[in-house]
Short mmCIF file of C-alpha atoms in Angstrom, two decimals:
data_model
loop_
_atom_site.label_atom_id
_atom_site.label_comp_id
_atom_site.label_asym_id
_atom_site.label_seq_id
_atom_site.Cartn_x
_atom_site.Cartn_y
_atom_site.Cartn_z
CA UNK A 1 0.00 0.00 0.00
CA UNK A 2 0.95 3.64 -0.51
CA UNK A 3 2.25 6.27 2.42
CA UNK A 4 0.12 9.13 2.59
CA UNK A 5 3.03 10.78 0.29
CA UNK A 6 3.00 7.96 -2.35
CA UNK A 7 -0.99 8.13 -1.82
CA UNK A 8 -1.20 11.79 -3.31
CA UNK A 9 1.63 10.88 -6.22
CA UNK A 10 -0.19 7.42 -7.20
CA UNK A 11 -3.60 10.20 -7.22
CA UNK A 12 -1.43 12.26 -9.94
CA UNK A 13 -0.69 8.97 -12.27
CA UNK A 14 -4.83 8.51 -12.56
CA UNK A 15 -6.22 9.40 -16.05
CA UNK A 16 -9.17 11.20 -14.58
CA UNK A 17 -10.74 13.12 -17.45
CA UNK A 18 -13.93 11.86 -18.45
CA UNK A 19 -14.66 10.64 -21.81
CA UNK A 20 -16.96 12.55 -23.57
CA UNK A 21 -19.56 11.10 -26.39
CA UNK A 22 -20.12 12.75 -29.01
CA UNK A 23 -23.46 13.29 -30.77
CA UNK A 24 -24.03 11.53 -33.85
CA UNK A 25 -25.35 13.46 -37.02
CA UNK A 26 -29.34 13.08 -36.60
CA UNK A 27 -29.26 12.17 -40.62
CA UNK A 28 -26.70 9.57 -40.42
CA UNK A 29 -27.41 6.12 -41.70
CA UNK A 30 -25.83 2.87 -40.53
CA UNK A 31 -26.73 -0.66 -40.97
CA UNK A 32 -27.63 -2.73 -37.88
CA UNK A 33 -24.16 -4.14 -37.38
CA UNK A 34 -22.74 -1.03 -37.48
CA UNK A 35 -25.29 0.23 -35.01
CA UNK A 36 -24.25 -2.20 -32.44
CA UNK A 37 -20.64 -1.19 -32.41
CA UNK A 38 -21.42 1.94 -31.66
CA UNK A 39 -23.77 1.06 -29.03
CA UNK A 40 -20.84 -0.99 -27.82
CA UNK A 41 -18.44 1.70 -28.07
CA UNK A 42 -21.08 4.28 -26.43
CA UNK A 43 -21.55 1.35 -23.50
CA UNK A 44 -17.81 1.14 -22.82
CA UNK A 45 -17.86 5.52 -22.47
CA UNK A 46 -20.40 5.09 -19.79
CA UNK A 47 -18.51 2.15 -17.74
CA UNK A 48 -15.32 4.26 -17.98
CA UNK A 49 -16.92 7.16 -16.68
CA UNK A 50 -18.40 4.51 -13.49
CA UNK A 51 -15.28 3.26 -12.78
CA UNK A 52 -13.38 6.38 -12.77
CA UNK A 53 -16.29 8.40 -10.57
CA UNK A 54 -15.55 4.97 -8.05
CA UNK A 55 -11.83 5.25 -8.44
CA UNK A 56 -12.24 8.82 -7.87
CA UNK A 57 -14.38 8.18 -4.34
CA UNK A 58 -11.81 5.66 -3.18
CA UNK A 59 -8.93 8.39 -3.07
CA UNK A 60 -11.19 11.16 -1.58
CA UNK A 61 -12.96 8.80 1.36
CA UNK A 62 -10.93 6.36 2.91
CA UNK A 63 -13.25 4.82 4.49
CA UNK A 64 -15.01 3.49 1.46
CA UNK A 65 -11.63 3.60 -0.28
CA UNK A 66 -11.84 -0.71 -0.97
CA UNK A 67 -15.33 -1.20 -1.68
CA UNK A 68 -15.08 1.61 -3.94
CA UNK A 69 -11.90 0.39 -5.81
CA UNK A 70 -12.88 -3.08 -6.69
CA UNK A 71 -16.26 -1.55 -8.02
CA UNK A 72 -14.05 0.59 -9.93
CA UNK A 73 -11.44 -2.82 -10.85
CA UNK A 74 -14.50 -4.28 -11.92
CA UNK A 75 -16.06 -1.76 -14.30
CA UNK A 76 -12.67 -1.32 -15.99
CA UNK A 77 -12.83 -4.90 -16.65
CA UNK A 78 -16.27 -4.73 -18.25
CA UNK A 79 -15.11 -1.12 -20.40
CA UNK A 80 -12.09 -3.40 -21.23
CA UNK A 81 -13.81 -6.62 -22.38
CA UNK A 82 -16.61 -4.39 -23.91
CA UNK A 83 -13.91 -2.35 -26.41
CA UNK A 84 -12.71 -5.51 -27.36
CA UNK A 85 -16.52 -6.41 -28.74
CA UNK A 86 -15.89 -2.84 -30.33
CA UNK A 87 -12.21 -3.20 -31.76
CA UNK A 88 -13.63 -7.16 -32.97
CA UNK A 89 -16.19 -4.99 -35.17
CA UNK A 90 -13.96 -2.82 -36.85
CA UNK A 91 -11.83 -6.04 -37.40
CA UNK A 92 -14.49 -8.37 -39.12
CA UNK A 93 -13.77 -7.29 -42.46
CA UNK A 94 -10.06 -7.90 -41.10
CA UNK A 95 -8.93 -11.36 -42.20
CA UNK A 96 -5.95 -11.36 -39.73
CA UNK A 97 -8.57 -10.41 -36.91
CA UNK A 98 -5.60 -8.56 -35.39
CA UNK A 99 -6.55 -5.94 -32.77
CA UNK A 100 -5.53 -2.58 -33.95
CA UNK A 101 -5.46 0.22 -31.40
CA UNK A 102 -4.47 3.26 -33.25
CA UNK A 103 -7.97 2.32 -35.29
CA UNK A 104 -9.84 3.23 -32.16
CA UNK A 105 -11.31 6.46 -32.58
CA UNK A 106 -10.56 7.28 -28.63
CA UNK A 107 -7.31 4.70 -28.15
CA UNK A 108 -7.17 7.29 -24.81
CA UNK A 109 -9.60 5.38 -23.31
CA UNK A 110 -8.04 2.12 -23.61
CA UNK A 111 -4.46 3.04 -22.40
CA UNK A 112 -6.96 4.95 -19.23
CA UNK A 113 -8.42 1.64 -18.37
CA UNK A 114 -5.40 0.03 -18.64
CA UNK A 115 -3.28 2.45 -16.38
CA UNK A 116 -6.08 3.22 -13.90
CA UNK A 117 -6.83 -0.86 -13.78
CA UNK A 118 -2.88 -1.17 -12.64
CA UNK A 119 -2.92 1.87 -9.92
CA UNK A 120 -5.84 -0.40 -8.55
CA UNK A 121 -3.85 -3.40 -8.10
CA UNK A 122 -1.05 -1.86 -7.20
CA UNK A 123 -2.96 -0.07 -4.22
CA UNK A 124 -4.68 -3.58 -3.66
CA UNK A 125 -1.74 -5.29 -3.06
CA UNK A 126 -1.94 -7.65 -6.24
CA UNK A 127 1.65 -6.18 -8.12
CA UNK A 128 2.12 -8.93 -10.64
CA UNK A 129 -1.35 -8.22 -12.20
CA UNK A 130 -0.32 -4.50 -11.77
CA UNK A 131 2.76 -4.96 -13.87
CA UNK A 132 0.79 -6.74 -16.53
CA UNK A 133 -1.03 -3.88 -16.80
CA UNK A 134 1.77 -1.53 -17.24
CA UNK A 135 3.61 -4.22 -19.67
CA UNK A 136 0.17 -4.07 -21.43
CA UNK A 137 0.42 -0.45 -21.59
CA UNK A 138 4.06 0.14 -22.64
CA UNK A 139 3.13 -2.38 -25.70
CA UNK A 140 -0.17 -0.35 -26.74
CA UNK A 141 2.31 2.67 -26.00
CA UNK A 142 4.43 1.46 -29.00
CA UNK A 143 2.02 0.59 -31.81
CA UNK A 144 0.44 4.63 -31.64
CA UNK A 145 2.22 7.58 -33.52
CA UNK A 146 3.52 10.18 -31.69
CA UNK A 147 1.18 12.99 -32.06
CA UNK A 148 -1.56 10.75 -30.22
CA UNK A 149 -3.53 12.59 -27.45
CA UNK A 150 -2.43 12.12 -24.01
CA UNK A 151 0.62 9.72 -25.24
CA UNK A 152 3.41 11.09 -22.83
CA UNK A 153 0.77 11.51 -19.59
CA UNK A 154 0.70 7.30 -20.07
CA UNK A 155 4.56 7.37 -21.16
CA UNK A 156 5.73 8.74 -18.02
CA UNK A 157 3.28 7.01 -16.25
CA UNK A 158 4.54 3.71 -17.05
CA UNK A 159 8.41 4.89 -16.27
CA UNK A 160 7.42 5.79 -12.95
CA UNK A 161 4.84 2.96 -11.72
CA UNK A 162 7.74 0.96 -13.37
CA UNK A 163 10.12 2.48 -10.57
CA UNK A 164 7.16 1.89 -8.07
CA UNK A 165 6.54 -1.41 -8.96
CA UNK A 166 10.17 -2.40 -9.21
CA UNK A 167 10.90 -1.14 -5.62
CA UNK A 168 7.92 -2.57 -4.06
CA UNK A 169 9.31 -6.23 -5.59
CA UNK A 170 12.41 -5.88 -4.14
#
């Protein structure tokens, strides 16, 4: 677990912007299929936004600080399994089926689930799946351009949760 000192720096390494839907042209047309992915996509916005209001609660009141970070653990699982029904959509046409994350229209949100989801374990005491997280991250990191949004806030993120993480093994 964190000092109150590391407490306030792990608070600094949260991505905790919202994600904000946009509103879809009221004369676009789209085929079922493609109606469900966005569904999907608009589904994963709204669990990102519940996790991060309970990750948020955890580091402002203690006293529901667990409760309120496993809800939080488990919504980012859901957002994460639920972009991966989106990312599968924009890969059916795909005949690799690869996942491509710089095809995401927001990859910010995935790299935000990803580093908030390892801050979690971390704080919970679970390190290795922490450091999959942040090993998970660091290899998203590398497949987007440079110019993406928010790409150094999760760079420098994973160099110093690395340092955490590294010290807290030894």
């Amino acid at each position: 677990e964190f000092t109150t000192s590391q407490k306030s720096f792990q608070d600094t390494l949260v991505f905790n912007k919202a994600i904000v839907m946009k509103p879809v042209a009221p004369n676009c047309t789209r085929t079922a299929a493609e109606e469900k992915y966005i569904v999907s996509y608009q589904v994963t916005i709204i669990l990102f936004n519940t996790a991060l209001a309970n990750h948020v609660i955890a580091s402002k009141y203690p006293a529901h600080a667990e409760i309120s970070m496993r809800k939080a653990l488990n919504l980012y699982k859901i957002a994460f399994d639920n972009l991966l029904v989106y990312l599968d959509g924009l890969n059916m046409a795909s005949p690799s089926g690869d996942y491509d994350i710089t095809e995401l229209k927001f990859p910010v949100m995935f790299m935000a689930i990803v580093n908030n989801s390892s801050l979690l374990h971390y704080e919970l005491g679970r390190h290795d799946l922490a450091k999959g997280c942040m090993d998970q991250l660091s290899s998203i990191l590398v497949s987007l351009p440079d110019g993406e949004s928010d790409k150094n806030f999760f760079l420098l993120n994973t160099v110093m949760l690395e340092s955490t993480h590294g010290s807290a093994a030894a």
